[in-house]
Coordinates of C-alpha atoms and ligand atoms in Angstrom, one line a residue:
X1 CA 2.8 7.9 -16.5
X2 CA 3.9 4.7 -17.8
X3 CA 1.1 3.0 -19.5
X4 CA 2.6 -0.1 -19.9
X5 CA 2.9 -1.0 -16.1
X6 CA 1.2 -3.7 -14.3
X7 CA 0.9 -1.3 -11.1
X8 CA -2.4 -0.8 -10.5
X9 CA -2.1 3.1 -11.0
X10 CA -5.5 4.8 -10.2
X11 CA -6.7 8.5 -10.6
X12 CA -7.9 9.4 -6.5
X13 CA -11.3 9.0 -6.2
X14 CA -12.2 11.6 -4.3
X15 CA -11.8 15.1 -3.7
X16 CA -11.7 17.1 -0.6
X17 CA -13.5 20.3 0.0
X18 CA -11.4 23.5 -0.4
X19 CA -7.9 23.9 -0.9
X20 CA -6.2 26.2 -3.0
X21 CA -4.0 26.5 -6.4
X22 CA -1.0 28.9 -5.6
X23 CA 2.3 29.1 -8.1
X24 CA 4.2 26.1 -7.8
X25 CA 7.6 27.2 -8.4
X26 CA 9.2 23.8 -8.1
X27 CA 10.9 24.0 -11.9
X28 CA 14.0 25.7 -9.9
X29 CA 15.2 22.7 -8.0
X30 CA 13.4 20.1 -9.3
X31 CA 15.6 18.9 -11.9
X32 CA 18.5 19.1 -9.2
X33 CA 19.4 15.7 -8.1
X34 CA 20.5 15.1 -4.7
X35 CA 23.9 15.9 -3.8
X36 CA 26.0 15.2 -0.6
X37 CA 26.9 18.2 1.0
X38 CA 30.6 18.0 2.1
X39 CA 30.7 17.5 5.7
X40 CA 30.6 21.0 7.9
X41 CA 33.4 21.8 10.6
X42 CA 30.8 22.3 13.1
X43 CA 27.2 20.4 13.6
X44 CA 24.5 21.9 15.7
X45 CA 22.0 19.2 16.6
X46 CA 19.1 19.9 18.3
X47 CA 17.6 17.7 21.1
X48 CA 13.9 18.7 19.7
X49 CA 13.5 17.7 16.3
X50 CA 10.5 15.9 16.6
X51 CA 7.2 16.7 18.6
X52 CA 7.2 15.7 22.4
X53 CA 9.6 16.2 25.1
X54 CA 13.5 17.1 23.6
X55 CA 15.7 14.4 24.0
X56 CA 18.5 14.2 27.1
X57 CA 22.1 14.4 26.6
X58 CA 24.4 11.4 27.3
X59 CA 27.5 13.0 26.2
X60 CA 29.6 15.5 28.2
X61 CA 31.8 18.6 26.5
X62 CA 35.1 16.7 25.3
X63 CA 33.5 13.3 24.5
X64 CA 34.9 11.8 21.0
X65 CA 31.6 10.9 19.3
X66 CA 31.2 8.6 16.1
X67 CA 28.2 9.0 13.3
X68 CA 25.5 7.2 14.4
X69 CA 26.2 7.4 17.9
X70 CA 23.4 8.0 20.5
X71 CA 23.8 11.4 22.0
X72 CA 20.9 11.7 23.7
X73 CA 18.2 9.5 24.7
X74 CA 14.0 9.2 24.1
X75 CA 12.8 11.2 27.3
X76 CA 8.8 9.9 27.8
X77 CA 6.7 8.3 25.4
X78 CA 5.9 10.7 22.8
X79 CA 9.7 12.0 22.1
X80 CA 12.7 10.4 20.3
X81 CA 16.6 9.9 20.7
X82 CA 19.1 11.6 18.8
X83 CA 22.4 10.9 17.1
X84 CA 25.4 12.1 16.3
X85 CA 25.4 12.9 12.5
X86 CA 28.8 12.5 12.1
X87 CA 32.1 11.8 14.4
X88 CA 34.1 14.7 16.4
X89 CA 34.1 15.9 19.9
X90 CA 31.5 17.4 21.7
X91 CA 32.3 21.1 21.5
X92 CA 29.6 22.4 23.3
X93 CA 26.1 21.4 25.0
X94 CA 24.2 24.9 24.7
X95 CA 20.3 26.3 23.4
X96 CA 20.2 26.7 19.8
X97 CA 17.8 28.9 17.9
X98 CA 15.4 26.4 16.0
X99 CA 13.8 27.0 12.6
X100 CA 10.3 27.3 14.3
X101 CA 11.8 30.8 15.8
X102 CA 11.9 28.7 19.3
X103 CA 15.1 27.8 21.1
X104 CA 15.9 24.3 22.7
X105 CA 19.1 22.4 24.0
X106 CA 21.6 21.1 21.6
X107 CA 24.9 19.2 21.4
X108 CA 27.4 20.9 19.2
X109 CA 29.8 18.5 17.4
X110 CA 33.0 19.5 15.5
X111 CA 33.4 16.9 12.8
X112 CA 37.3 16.9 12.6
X113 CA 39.1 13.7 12.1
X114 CA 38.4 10.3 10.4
X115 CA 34.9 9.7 9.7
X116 CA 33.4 6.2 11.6
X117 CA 30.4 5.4 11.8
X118 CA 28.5 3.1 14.7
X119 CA 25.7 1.5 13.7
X120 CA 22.7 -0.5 14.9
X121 CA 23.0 -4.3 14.0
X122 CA 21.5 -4.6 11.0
X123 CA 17.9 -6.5 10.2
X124 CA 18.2 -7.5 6.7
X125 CA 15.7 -10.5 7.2
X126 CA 12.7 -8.3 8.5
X127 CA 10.2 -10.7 7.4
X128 CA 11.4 -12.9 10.0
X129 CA 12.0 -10.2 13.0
X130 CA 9.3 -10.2 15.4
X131 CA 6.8 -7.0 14.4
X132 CA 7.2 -5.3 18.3
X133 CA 11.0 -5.5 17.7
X134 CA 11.1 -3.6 14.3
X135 CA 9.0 -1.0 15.8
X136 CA 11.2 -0.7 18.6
X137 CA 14.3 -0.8 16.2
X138 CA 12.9 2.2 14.3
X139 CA 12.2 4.2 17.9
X140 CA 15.9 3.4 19.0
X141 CA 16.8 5.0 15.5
X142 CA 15.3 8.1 16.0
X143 CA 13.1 7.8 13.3
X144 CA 10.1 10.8 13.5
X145 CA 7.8 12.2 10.1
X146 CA 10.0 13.8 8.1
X147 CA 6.8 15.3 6.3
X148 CA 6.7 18.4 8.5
X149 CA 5.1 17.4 12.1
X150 CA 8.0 15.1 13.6
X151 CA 5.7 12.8 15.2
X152 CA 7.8 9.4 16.6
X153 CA 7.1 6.9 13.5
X154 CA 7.3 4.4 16.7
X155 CA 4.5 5.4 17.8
X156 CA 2.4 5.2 14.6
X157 CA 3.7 1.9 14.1
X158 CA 2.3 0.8 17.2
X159 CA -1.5 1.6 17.3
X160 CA -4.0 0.0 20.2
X161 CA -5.7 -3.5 19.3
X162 CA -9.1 -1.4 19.1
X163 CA -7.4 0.3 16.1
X164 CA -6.9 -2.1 13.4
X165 CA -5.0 -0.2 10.5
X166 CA -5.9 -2.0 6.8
X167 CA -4.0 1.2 4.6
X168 CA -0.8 2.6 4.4
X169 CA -1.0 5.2 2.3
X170 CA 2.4 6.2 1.5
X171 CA 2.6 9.8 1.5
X172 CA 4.7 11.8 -1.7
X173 CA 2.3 14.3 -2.5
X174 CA 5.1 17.1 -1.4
X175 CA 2.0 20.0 -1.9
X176 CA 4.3 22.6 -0.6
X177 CA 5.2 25.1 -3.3
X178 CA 9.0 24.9 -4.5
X179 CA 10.1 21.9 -2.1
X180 CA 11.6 19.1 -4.4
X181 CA 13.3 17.2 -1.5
X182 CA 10.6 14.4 -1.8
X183 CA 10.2 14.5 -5.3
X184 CA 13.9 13.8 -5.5
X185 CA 13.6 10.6 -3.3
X186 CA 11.4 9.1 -5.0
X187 CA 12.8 9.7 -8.5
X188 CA 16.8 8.7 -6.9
X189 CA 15.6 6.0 -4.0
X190 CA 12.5 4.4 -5.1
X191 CA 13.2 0.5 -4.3
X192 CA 14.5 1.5 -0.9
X193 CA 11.5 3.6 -0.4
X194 CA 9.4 0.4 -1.1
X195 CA 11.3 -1.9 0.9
X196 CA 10.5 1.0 3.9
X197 CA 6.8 0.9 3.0
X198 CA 7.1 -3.1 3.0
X199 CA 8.4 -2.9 6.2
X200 CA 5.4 -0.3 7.9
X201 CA 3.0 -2.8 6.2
X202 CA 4.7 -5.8 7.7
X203 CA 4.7 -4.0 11.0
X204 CA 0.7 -3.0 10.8
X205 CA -0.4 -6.1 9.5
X206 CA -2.5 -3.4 6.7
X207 CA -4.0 -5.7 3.7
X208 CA -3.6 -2.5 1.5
X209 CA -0.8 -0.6 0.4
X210 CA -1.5 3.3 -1.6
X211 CA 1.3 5.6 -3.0
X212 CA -0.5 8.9 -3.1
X213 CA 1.4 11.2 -5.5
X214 CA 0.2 14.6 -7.5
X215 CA -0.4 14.5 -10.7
X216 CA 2.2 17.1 -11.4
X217 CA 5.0 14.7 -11.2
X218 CA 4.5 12.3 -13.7
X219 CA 8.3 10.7 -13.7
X220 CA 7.7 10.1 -9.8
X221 CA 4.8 8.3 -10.5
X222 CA 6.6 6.2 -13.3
X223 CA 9.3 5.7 -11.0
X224 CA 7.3 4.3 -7.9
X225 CA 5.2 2.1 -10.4
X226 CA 8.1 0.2 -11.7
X227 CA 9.3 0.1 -7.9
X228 CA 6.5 -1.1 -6.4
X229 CA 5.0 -3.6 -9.3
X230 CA 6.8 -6.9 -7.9
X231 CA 4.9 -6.2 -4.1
X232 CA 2.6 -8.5 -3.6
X233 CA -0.8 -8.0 -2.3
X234 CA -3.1 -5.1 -2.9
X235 CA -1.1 -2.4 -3.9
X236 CA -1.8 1.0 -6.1
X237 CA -0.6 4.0 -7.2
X238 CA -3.1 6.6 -6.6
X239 CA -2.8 10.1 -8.6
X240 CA -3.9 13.1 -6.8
X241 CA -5.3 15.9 -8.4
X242 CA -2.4 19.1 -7.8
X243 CA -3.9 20.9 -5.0
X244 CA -2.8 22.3 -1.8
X245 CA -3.0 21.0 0.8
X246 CA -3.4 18.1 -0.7
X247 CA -0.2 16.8 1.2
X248 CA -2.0 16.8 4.8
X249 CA -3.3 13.3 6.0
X250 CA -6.7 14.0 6.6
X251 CA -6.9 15.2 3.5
X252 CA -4.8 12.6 1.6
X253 CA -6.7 9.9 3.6
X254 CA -10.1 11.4 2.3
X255 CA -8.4 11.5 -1.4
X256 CA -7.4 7.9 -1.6
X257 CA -10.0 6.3 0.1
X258 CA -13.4 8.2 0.9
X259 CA -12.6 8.2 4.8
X260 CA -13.2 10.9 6.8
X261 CA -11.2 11.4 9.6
X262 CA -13.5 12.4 12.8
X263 CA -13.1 15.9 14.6
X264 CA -10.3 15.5 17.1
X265 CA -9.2 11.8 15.9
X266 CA -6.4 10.5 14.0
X267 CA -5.6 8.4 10.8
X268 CA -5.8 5.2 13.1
X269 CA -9.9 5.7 14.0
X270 CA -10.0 4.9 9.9
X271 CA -7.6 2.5 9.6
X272 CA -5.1 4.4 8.3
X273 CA -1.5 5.6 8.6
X274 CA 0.1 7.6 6.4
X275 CA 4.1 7.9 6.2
X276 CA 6.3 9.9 4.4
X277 CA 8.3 8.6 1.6
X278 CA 11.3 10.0 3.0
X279 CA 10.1 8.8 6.4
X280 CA 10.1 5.3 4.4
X281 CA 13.3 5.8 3.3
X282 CA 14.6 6.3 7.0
X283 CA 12.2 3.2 8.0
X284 CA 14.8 1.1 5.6
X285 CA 17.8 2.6 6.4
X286 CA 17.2 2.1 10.3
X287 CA 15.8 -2.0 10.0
X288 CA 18.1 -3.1 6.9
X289 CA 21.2 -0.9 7.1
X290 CA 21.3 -0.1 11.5
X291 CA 21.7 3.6 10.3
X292 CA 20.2 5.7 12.6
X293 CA 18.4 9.1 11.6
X294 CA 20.8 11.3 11.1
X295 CA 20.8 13.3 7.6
X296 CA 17.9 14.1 5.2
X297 CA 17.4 15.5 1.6
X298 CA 16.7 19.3 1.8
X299 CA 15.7 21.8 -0.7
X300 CA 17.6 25.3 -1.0
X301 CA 15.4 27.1 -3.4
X302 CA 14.2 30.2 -4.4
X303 CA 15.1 33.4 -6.7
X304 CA 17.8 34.4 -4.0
X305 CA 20.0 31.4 -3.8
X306 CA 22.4 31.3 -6.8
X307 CA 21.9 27.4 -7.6
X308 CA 18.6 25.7 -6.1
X309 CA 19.7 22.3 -5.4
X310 CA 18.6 18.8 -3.5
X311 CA 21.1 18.2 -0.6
X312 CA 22.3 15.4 1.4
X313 CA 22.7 16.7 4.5
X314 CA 23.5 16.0 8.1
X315 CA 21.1 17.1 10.8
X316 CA 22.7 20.0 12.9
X317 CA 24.0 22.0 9.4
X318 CA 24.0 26.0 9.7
X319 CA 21.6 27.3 7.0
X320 CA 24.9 29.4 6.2
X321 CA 26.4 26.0 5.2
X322 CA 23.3 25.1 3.2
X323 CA 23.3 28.7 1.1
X324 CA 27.5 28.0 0.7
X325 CA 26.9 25.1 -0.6
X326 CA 24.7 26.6 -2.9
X327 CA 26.9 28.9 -4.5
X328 CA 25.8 31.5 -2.1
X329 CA 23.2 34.3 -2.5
X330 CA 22.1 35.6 -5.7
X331 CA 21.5 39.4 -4.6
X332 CA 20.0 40.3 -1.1
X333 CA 17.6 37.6 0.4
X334 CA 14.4 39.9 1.7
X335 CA 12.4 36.8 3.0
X336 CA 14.4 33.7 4.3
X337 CA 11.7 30.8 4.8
X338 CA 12.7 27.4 6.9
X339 CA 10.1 25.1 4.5
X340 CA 7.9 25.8 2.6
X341 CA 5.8 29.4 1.9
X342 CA 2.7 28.0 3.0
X343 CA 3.7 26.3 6.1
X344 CA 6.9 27.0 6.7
X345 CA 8.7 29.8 9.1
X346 CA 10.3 33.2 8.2
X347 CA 13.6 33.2 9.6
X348 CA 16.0 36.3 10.9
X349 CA 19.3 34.6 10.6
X350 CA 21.3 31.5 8.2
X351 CA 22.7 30.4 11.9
X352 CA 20.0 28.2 12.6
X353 CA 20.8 23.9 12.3
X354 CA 18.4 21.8 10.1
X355 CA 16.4 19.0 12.1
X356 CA 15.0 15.9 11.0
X357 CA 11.7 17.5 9.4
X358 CA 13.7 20.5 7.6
X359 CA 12.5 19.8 3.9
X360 CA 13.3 23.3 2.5
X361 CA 14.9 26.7 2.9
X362 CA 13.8 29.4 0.8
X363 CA 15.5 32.4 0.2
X364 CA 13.3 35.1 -1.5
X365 CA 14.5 38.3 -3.3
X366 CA 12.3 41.2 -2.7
X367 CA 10.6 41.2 -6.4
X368 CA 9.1 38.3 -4.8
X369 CA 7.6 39.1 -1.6
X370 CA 5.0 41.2 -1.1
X371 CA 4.0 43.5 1.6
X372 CA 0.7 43.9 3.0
X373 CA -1.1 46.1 5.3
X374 CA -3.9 43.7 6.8
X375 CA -7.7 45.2 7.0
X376 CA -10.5 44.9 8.2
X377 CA -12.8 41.8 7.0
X378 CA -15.4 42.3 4.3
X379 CA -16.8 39.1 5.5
X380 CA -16.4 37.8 1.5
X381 CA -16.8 34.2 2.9
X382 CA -13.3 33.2 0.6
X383 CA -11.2 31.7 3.6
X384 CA -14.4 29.5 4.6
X385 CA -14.3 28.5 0.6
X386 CA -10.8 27.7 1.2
X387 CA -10.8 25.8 4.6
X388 CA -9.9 22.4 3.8
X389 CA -11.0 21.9 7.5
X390 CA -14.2 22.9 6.7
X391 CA -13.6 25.8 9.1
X392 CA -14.6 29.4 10.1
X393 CA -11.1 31.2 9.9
X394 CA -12.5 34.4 9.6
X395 CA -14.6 33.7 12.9
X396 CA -12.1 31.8 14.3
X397 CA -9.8 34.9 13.9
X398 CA -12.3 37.4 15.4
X399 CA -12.7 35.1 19.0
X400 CA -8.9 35.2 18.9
X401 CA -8.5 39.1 18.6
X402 CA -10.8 39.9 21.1
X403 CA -8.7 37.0 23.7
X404 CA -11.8 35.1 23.9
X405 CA -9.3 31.7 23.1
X406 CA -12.1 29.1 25.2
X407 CA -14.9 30.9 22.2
X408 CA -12.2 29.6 19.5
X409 CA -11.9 26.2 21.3
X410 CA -15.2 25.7 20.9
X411 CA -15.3 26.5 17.2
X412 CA -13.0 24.1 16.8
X413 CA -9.5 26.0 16.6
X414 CA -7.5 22.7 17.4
X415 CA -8.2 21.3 14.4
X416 CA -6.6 24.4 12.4
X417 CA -3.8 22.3 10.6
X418 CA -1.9 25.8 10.1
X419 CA -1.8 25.0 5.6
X420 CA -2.3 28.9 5.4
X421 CA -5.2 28.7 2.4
X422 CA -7.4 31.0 4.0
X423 CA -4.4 34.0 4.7
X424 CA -3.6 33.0 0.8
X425 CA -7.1 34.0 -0.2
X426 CA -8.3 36.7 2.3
X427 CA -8.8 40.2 0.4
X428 CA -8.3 41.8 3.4
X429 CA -5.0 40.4 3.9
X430 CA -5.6 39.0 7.5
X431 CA -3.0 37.6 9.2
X432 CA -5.2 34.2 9.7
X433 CA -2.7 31.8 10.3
X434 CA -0.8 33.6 12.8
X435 CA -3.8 34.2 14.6
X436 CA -4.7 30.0 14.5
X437 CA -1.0 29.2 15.6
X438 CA -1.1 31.7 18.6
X439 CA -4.1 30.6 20.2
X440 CA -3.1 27.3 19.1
X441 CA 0.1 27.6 21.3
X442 CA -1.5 28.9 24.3
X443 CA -4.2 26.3 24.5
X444 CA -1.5 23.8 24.2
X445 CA 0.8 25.5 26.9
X446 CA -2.6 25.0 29.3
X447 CA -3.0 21.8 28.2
X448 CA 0.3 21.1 29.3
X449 CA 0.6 23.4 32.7
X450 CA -2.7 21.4 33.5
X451 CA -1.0 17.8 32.9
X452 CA 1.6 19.4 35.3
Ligands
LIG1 S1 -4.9 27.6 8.3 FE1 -6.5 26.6 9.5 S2 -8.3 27.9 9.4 FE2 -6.9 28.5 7.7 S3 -7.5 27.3 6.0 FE3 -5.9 26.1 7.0 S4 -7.0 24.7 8.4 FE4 -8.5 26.3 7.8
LIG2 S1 -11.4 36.0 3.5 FE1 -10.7 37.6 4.8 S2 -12.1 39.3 4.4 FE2 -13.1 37.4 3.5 S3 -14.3 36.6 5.3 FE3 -12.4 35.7 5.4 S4 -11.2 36.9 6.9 FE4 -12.9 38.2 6.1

């Protein structure tokens, strides 16, 4: 940490209950910086990389497409648009298999041909633009959290006048272990990461501006102190202790600034909103370039991949094209991971695209994956230790076995946030989280049927 700054750099003042320390691993890629991957033949870019409904397709098979090009449009209020990474024709509009395991639509692009790009008309005098205007620049830019959950940064930006936000809290924790996609931004893009955070404070009219980072990446901290020292107003570093999931909001809000965030509510019943710091990189690069969201930083990593590495790459890339780029396998891969190994999702095949919220792929050799043959609970009490939710897994898990989903509602199942601590700890080898993000699904698919 840079001792000599005049950032107002502060250790995080509070600690949130459970959590859990697992292996890190980040050394492998960390020390990677980003690298453009060269452009792949063939782009497969899903209409549902963000939560809500997919986007629809404007294009038609045969259509010559430029980067930056809408391809299909926002569908409904919680959803976003989506656009072409790069220019081609439209090969093919077919269902792609996504990294959650899931399939959706997509609009496959192959990139031959001089590269144009069409871009948004630039804002490079935001202070001046009218605040409902830069929100709804950053929605027609298809800008979503590129932290993990997708959700429409539009949205966010644009909270009810009963919920006045005073903190940002800008969000580079990166918990997950061996993702250094983050890490890498903020070390490689840090003033246009501030200018993005400017921007989401402009928009929210928030008196207070945080950069939340762990204290295990000390040149990231130096690094957003000297880019964040000229900002005016009340701005600070804060240094979180290294702890999973110390990355989630609620948990990050409750590290920064003593605020708990109610059962069932969000950041913006505390006056908060946390963003990404790659999410305020795309902020900038949507208001003072016109860039839509098209491409993010993703980490290839692991003890299978033969050089971990930070790319630049376009939304719609094959894993396959990721792990090429990579220098290919090192070995056999017996675990391939789309994120992180906490939160992220095994995959069965490389020929899945990367989204908007793809941070990692993690290729795993066998020496590093274990096997385990789940028993029955000893009723140790560890995963309630762990909960950072301050929840019963363990009881949570046994209303979910036996189908009783509504006795799991009422424990409080929604607010699972799926980090995985309590599987981590569990003796007995429970498959906790799978349990949480089954019933999980089928209370939102009646939740939705009902809507219907
Ligand atoms: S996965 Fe859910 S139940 Fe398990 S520790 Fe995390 S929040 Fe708690
Ligand atoms: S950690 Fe595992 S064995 Fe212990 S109480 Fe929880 S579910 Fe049961």
């Amino acid at each position: 940490m840079n001792q000599h700054s005049l950032m107002n750099t502060t250790p995080s003042p509070f600690t949130f209950s459970g959590g859990i320390h697992p292996s890190y691993n980040k050394g492998l890629s960390s020390g990677s910086p980003i690298r453009e991957l060269p452009l792949p033949a063939r782009l497969v870019v899903p209409l549902s990389q963000h939560l809500g409904a997919p986007a629809k397709p404007i294009v038609q098979i045969g259509d010559s497409v430029k980067a930056g090009q809408l391809i299909a449009g926002q569908n409904g209020f919680i959803s976003a648009p989506a656009h072409a990474p790069a220019s081609g024709k439209v090969a093919a509009l077919e269902e792609t298999l996504t990294a959650s395991g899931r399939t959706c639509g997509a609009v496959v692009i192959e990139t031959s041909g001089p590269q144009e790009w069409q871009l948004l008309p630039p804002l490079p005098d935001w202070r001046a633009a009218d605040k409902k205007d830069l929100a709804a620049r950053i929605g027609e830019a298809g800008v979503v959290g590129m932290g993990g959950a997708g959700f429409p940064t539009r949205v966010k930006l644009s909270p009810p006048a009963d919920k006045p936000i005073d903190t940002v809290i800008l969000n580079g924790a990166e918990c997950e272990p061996y993702l250094t996609s983050d890490h890498r931004m903020m070390l490689e893009y840090a003033k246009e990461i501030r200018a993005g955070a400017e921007i989401i404070r402009h928009i929210l009219g928030a008196k207070s501006l945080r950069v939340a980072i762990e204290d295990n990446k000390p040149d990231a901290i130096e690094a957003m102190e000297k880019a964040f020292q000229e900002v005016d107003g009340d701005v600070a570093v804060t240094v979180l202790r290294t702890s999973y999931p110390q990355g989630s909001e609620k948990q990050q809000i409750y590290s920064v600034t003593g605020r708990e965030v109610p059962r069932g509510g969000l950041p913006m019943d505390v006056g908060c909103v946390v963003e990404n710091v790659s999410t305020a990189y795309a902020v900038y690069d949507a208001v003072v370039n016109g860039r839509p969201l098209v491409r993010r930083v993703i980490s290839v990593t692991g003890d299978a991949v033969a050089q971990p590495s930070n790319l630049l790459a376009p939304c719609g890339t094959l894993y396959s094209d990721l792990v090429a780029a990579c220098g290919g396998l090192r070995g056999k891969a017996a675990k391939v991971i789309s994120g992180g190994p906490m939160m992220g999702f095994a995959v069965s095949s490389l020929n899945v695209p990367t989204g908007k919220t793809a941070s990692g792929l993690l290729l795993l050799s066998a020496s590093k994956v274990s096997c385990y043959t789940s028993q029955a609970c000893i009723s140790c009490g560890r995963c309630v230790e762990a909960c950072p939710m301050r929840l019963a897994p363990a009881e949570l898990s046994q209303c979910i076995e036996a189908d009783d989903i509504e006795g799991a509602e009422q424990v409080a199942l929604m607010d699972c946030i799926e980090c995985g601590s309590c599987a981590f700890v569990c003796p007995a080898h429970r498959p906790l989280v799978h349990h949480m993000r089954r019933a999980k699904a089928i209370v939102m698919a009646k939740r939705a049927a009902a809507k219907k």
